[in-house]
Amino acid sequence: MAPKQIRTIGQVSQYVCLLSKPVSPVSGQVRQFTSPVDASIPASKQKFVPSSGTYPKGFKVSGSHAGVKASNTSAPDLALVWSEEPCSAAAVFTTNKFQAAPVQVSSELIRKRNGNGIRGVIVNAGCANAVTGKKGLQDARSMSKKADECNGLKEEDSSTLVMSTGVIGQLLPIERILNKVPEAQSNLASTHAAWLRTARAICTTDTFPKLTSRSFSLPSSPDRTYSIAGMTKGAGMIHPNMATLLGIICTDAPIEAPVLQSLLSHSISRSFNSISVDGDTSTNDTVAILANGAAGGTPISSTGSKDYTAMQSILTQFTQSLAQLVVRDGEGATKFVTVRVKNSPSYTDAKCIASTIARSPLVKTALYGKDANWGRILCAVGYTPDLTPGTVVPERTSVSFKPADGSAELKLLVNGEPESVDEGRASSILQHEDLEIVVDLGGGASGEAGRGGEDAIYWFCDFSHEYVTINGDYRT
Amino acid sequence: MAPKQIRTIGQVSQYVCLLSKPVSPVSGQVRQFTSPVDASIPASKQKFVPSSGTYPKGFKVSGSHAGVKASNTSAPDLALVWSEEPCSAAAVFTTNKFQAAPVQVSSELIRKRNGNGIRGVIVNAGCANAVTGKKGLQDARSMSKKADECNGLKEEDSSTLVMSTGVIGQLLPIERILNKVPEAQSNLASTHAAWLRTARAICTTDTFPKLTSRSFSLPSSPDRTYSIAGMTKGAGMIHPNMATLLGIICTDAPIEAPVLQSLLSHSISRSFNSISVDGDTSTNDTVAILANGAAGGTPISSTGSKDYTAMQSILTQFTQSLAQLVVRDGEGATKFVTVRVKNSPSYTDAKCIASTIARSPLVKTALYGKDANWGRILCAVGYTPDLTPGTVVPERTSVSFKPADGSAELKLLVNGEPESVDEGRASSILQHEDLEIVVDLGGGASGEAGRGGEDAIYWFCDFSHEYVTINGDYRT
């Protein structure tokens, strides 16, 4: 059955027509099966779309219409990111055992080239090229080669990474894509409009394009201005099997390849791997970073340098801001929740607890219902698997809500003892879109009581009626 | 805010009144905050409530009204199970680190007595006695002692196990409970009506009492008839923190304590630990078995005997039938799904994959939407954590639906290649309440391709609008 092209949730007219069917009247979100155009960005999401940016030197980008899905007659669905000079590159890929063809091709390419000499990334939306066998691999390679060719390169090894997102189990309309690569190449530009259109071209069911950029300096040359820009997509699965999380980050800072991989892995652990929309991991998930050094300065070549430490902090913050955009666009999400687990013997344990809270359907539905249900949070802490013994000690565990308006924390549980909660205050805290849950394990690095342990942060959204509607009902 | 006593979902009048709020019009389920009475059992669930049973000799049971929640003026909420003779006993308890007081008291009791000389179980619904500190422990012990006393026992160590289910973080109204234990003792009976009322007394938000029984024989005395009966409760969390799964199993077969623990642990792994309603694990989960030997015969004393092997199979099937009742009563559930993972190198790996599928919100919402979305199932297989390397090989993985009407399997994926699916047939298969998903890993015990590996089965239900309504909306 062909999916509908545009789906609007919550129009009263539709709602009334379908009284006999389970339809959720949650208002506000508009989801399409192709990337959004300006007019369709929900009012509540427009604040997350930048109107200008600071883009890295030497990169050009384009978002073009290839019509990967025959039904897509105008929205951009072919993205090209290109560097004038060869880049260091690093990437993290899905851990799913059913790796899509573009994942296999890109990881092979980075490995063969030791992360050097990468020139760009080509991405299509609308078809994931996953579970597509040998033909799928061939198609992914041909996209990469074609991008090289159109940019005048004829090396034996490609220098273009490839990503795909969309339906699983279908072959790419490869001729249609290859025929459009010359246009994608000629569309390359470095304007804000070009970056935004490129960010749009990688979207599937996202309700808004996710793009961010910033400038920074490094300790070794404090007067030099570097830039970093990134785009991402991902919003759970509205279309069957369309859950892919993609990210492309470009910087004009000079960073050598092995160091770049180390920087990316650290930052992804604390950003894209610290968010949860629905806990599923797709066959295509990929985040790649390209560093072309076009802004000059001394290359970062060692993990021991001051520049490395500074860059680690910058990149972690940057990828966190990108990853948070994915949570902001979680399917059916009405809440943006930060969970902070403090004073754990280790970061790994703290993150594991935060992740368990973030994935608990009972916690997620309670938040949707604006219910200050600390029992469910505590339960999730208690059943977190595989913790180092002694991490969770009921008698020193505390839970509180940190309100989005900056007012004092609302204590729910202190050292294992339930507080008498002011329900009125709890309710008003939960009216805000944003909320922070703080779980204090009351331990330290030694596992003993006392301060000084490790913290982890995780971001997630709630489970709403609309999530069920989007993921369950759209074909009925 | 006091919870409403009775909640009806989906009345059209309510629905129309609340057009401006997110209300799900799914029909059918009635949930109360106290245990159900006959009149309230939904028509669709009545087939799961037995009208007669085969109960083990020497056991008497009662369900009485104690009014643990002040608002409960008539429903039974105090259960007593008693054996005329001392029993061997075994139990499995929650792995949650925030263990409730009754869990601590019962596990301590079984340990101290090495599983011997246990006489009964006392259970209250309405308050979980969890996160209640020293007073909570004292209260749990006093319930156990009082049951002993009322049955004429004055040993120093109690011989009664204790269980509680209900709200977390509140102390028991202990005087009200203790004052009712004499009545509970005088109500003890061995009739079907008494067993059913006892099964009702342990319910919280369950829509029907969960009771089953059967007779069996053992190889060593084929002409002797043994009986086994069990009751359980559990239905996700409708009331805050009321998610507890309890189970009490009684048999008149003679089984020595260490062997009984081994039998129970094996069967629970394949039954209560192979179901998922929402993936959360409560602070109070407990399943206990009492064996009083009242039907005579040679005690099962070794794990190597034929009787042991027979009993293992009987108990596993029996606990599976009990556990399936919990899934049948999953909050908002419209589907009962069996997932069978075949031809895995190990049972543990197969179960881990089955569990990952059963917990995937995307799989669960697709089933609710009657969507034959094999991509989501495959994704879950692919991201199952901690598998033995080589367990999942994309090229030999197959997925199919086994229809509830006994017709041929519908193949969705064969050896990693997507099938061209007859959507009409898929849709008609998904109209049934019951469905089996078969994932064939195509491996063997050696990890090599070929048949002969291990299988695991898991049971779960779907995620519906009503699940979100029950768990998110009830206080708004």
Short mmCIF file of C-alpha atoms in Angstrom, two decimals, chain B residues 55-250:
data_model
loop_
_atom_site.label_atom_id
_atom_site.label_comp_id
_atom_site.label_asym_id
_atom_site.label_seq_id
_atom_site.Cartn_x
_atom_site.Cartn_y
_atom_site.Cartn_z
CA TYR B 55 -6.83 -28.36 43.67
CA PRO B 56 -3.98 -29.93 45.63
CA LYS B 57 -4.79 -31.88 48.78
CA GLY B 58 -4.05 -30.34 52.15
CA PHE B 59 -4.19 -26.69 51.05
CA LYS B 60 -6.83 -24.21 52.14
CA VAL B 61 -7.14 -20.65 50.94
CA SER B 62 -9.14 -17.51 51.61
CA GLY B 63 -9.65 -14.04 50.20
CA SER B 64 -10.95 -11.51 52.73
CA HIS B 65 -11.69 -7.82 52.82
CA ALA B 66 -9.30 -5.82 54.98
CA GLY B 67 -9.72 -2.40 53.38
CA VAL B 68 -6.01 -1.73 52.99
CA LYS B 69 -7.00 1.27 50.93
CA ALA B 70 -9.58 3.16 52.96
CA SER B 71 -11.58 3.68 49.78
CA ASN B 72 -11.97 -0.08 49.30
CA THR B 73 -15.16 -0.92 51.15
CA SER B 74 -15.85 -4.45 49.94
CA ALA B 75 -13.38 -6.06 47.53
CA PRO B 76 -11.14 -8.81 48.93
CA ASP B 77 -7.57 -7.54 49.44
CA LEU B 78 -6.14 -10.00 51.98
CA ALA B 79 -5.20 -13.47 50.74
CA LEU B 80 -4.15 -16.40 52.89
CA VAL B 81 -2.84 -19.70 51.53
CA TRP B 82 -2.31 -22.42 54.14
CA SER B 83 -1.11 -26.01 54.16
CA GLU B 84 -2.20 -28.49 56.82
CA GLU B 85 1.31 -29.93 56.81
CA PRO B 86 4.71 -28.23 56.56
CA CYS B 87 5.84 -27.69 52.98
CA SER B 88 9.02 -27.48 51.01
CA ALA B 89 9.12 -23.97 49.59
CA ALA B 90 11.07 -22.10 46.95
CA ALA B 91 10.74 -18.63 45.52
CA VAL B 92 12.17 -16.24 43.00
CA PHE B 93 12.28 -12.55 43.82
CA THR B 94 12.67 -9.28 41.95
CA THR B 95 16.18 -8.33 40.91
CA ASN B 96 15.30 -4.68 41.53
CA LYS B 97 17.78 -3.14 43.97
CA PHE B 98 14.96 -1.40 45.80
CA GLN B 99 13.54 -4.62 47.27
CA ALA B 100 10.32 -4.12 49.18
CA ALA B 101 10.09 -5.16 52.85
CA PRO B 102 8.00 -8.33 52.19
CA VAL B 103 10.57 -9.46 49.61
CA GLN B 104 13.36 -9.07 52.16
CA VAL B 105 11.36 -10.87 54.86
CA SER B 106 10.27 -13.79 52.66
CA SER B 107 13.68 -14.39 51.14
CA GLU B 108 15.27 -14.28 54.59
CA LEU B 109 12.69 -16.77 55.87
CA ILE B 110 13.28 -19.29 53.09
CA ARG B 111 17.03 -18.94 53.54
CA LYS B 112 16.91 -19.42 57.32
CA ARG B 113 14.68 -22.47 57.02
CA ASN B 114 16.55 -23.89 54.01
CA GLY B 115 13.17 -24.01 52.28
CA ASN B 116 11.69 -26.43 54.84
CA GLY B 117 8.74 -26.13 57.21
CA ILE B 118 6.92 -23.35 55.37
CA ARG B 119 3.18 -23.42 56.05
CA GLY B 120 1.64 -20.66 54.02
CA VAL B 121 1.61 -17.28 52.33
CA ILE B 122 -0.15 -14.09 53.41
CA VAL B 123 -0.67 -11.35 50.83
CA ASN B 124 -2.17 -7.89 50.89
CA ALA B 125 -3.12 -5.76 47.90
CA GLY B 126 -3.42 -1.97 47.95
CA CYS B 127 -0.03 -1.05 49.43
CA ALA B 128 3.35 -2.42 48.36
CA ASN B 129 5.17 -1.80 51.65
CA ALA B 130 8.14 -0.71 49.51
CA VAL B 131 10.62 2.10 50.30
CA THR B 132 9.26 2.04 53.86
CA GLY B 133 12.43 1.53 55.92
CA LYS B 134 12.59 -0.29 59.26
CA LYS B 135 8.91 0.13 60.05
CA GLY B 136 8.10 -1.59 56.77
CA LEU B 137 10.25 -4.60 57.69
CA GLN B 138 8.60 -4.77 61.09
CA ASP B 139 5.14 -4.68 59.50
CA ALA B 140 5.97 -7.43 57.02
CA ARG B 141 7.27 -9.62 59.86
CA SER B 142 4.18 -8.98 61.95
CA MET B 143 1.90 -10.11 59.09
CA SER B 144 3.85 -13.35 58.86
CA LYS B 145 3.79 -13.91 62.64
CA LYS B 146 0.07 -13.15 62.88
CA ALA B 147 -0.74 -15.75 60.22
CA ASP B 148 1.29 -18.31 62.20
CA GLU B 149 -0.45 -17.43 65.46
CA CYS B 150 -3.95 -17.60 64.01
CA ASN B 151 -3.11 -21.06 62.76
CA GLY B 152 -1.94 -22.13 66.20
CA LEU B 153 1.81 -21.94 65.59
CA LYS B 154 4.20 -20.34 68.06
CA GLU B 155 7.63 -21.08 66.66
CA GLU B 156 10.36 -18.52 66.95
CA ASP B 157 10.92 -18.45 63.20
CA SER B 158 7.81 -17.65 61.21
CA SER B 159 6.57 -20.21 58.74
CA THR B 160 4.47 -17.90 56.59
CA LEU B 161 5.77 -16.08 53.54
CA VAL B 162 4.53 -12.55 52.99
CA MET B 163 3.81 -10.56 49.82
CA SER B 164 2.43 -7.07 49.20
CA THR B 165 1.37 -5.20 46.10
CA GLY B 166 0.18 -1.64 45.61
CA VAL B 167 1.49 1.87 46.04
CA ILE B 168 5.20 2.45 46.75
CA GLY B 169 6.35 4.72 49.57
CA GLN B 170 3.41 4.33 51.95
CA LEU B 171 3.29 2.39 55.20
CA LEU B 172 0.79 -0.45 55.54
CA PRO B 173 -2.33 0.23 57.65
CA ILE B 174 -0.91 -2.61 59.71
CA GLU B 175 -3.49 -2.72 62.52
CA ARG B 176 -6.32 -2.98 60.02
CA ILE B 177 -4.55 -5.90 58.35
CA LEU B 178 -3.57 -7.74 61.54
CA ASN B 179 -7.10 -7.41 62.90
CA LYS B 180 -8.40 -9.20 59.82
CA VAL B 181 -6.04 -12.18 59.88
CA PRO B 182 -8.27 -14.20 62.27
CA GLU B 183 -11.13 -13.78 59.82
CA ALA B 184 -8.84 -14.77 56.95
CA GLN B 185 -7.93 -17.90 58.91
CA SER B 186 -11.54 -18.79 59.65
CA ASN B 187 -12.43 -18.24 55.96
CA LEU B 188 -9.91 -20.89 54.83
CA ALA B 189 -11.51 -23.43 52.48
CA SER B 190 -10.55 -25.75 49.65
CA THR B 191 -13.42 -25.08 47.24
CA HIS B 192 -13.08 -23.62 43.76
CA ALA B 193 -14.95 -20.53 44.97
CA ALA B 194 -12.39 -20.01 47.73
CA TRP B 195 -9.47 -20.34 45.30
CA LEU B 196 -11.07 -17.87 42.91
CA ARG B 197 -11.77 -15.36 45.68
CA THR B 198 -8.18 -15.71 46.88
CA ALA B 199 -6.89 -15.10 43.36
CA ARG B 200 -9.06 -11.99 43.32
CA ALA B 201 -7.68 -10.76 46.63
CA ILE B 202 -4.14 -10.43 45.26
CA CYS B 203 -5.26 -8.35 42.25
CA THR B 204 -4.70 -4.62 41.93
CA THR B 205 -5.49 -3.19 38.50
CA ASP B 206 -5.97 -6.60 36.91
CA THR B 207 -9.25 -6.84 35.02
CA PHE B 208 -9.72 -10.53 35.93
CA PRO B 209 -8.47 -12.99 38.59
CA LYS B 210 -5.74 -15.28 37.26
CA LEU B 211 -6.06 -18.86 38.48
CA THR B 212 -5.26 -22.18 36.92
CA SER B 213 -4.93 -25.79 38.07
CA ARG B 214 -4.32 -29.26 36.68
CA SER B 215 -3.69 -32.83 37.71
CA PHE B 216 -0.71 -34.95 36.69
CA SER B 217 1.16 -38.13 37.49
CA LEU B 218 4.84 -38.91 37.86
CA PRO B 219 6.82 -41.81 36.35
CA SER B 220 7.59 -43.40 39.75
CA SER B 221 3.89 -43.91 40.59
CA PRO B 222 1.88 -43.64 37.39
CA ASP B 223 -1.44 -44.47 39.09
CA ARG B 224 -1.20 -41.71 41.68
CA THR B 225 -2.89 -38.39 40.90
CA TYR B 226 -1.15 -35.17 41.90
CA SER B 227 -2.55 -31.68 41.59
CA ILE B 228 -1.04 -28.26 41.13
CA ALA B 229 -2.80 -24.91 41.37
CA GLY B 230 -1.51 -21.40 40.96
CA MET B 231 -2.64 -17.82 41.03
CA THR B 232 -0.93 -14.71 39.73
CA LYS B 233 -1.48 -10.99 39.28
CA GLY B 234 0.12 -8.26 37.25
CA ALA B 235 -0.86 -5.87 34.51
CA GLY B 236 1.72 -3.16 34.10
CA MET B 237 1.22 -0.05 36.18
CA ILE B 238 -2.07 1.73 36.09
CA HIS B 239 -1.90 3.14 39.58
CA PRO B 240 1.43 4.81 40.29
CA ASN B 241 3.96 2.17 41.22
CA MET B 242 1.48 -0.68 41.14
CA ALA B 243 3.26 -2.96 38.75
CA THR B 244 3.98 -5.93 40.90
CA LEU B 245 3.91 -9.42 39.55
CA LEU B 246 3.01 -11.99 42.21
CA GLY B 247 2.59 -15.73 41.83
CA ILE B 248 1.70 -18.47 44.31
CA ILE B 249 1.84 -22.11 43.26
CA CYS B 250 0.76 -25.06 45.44
#
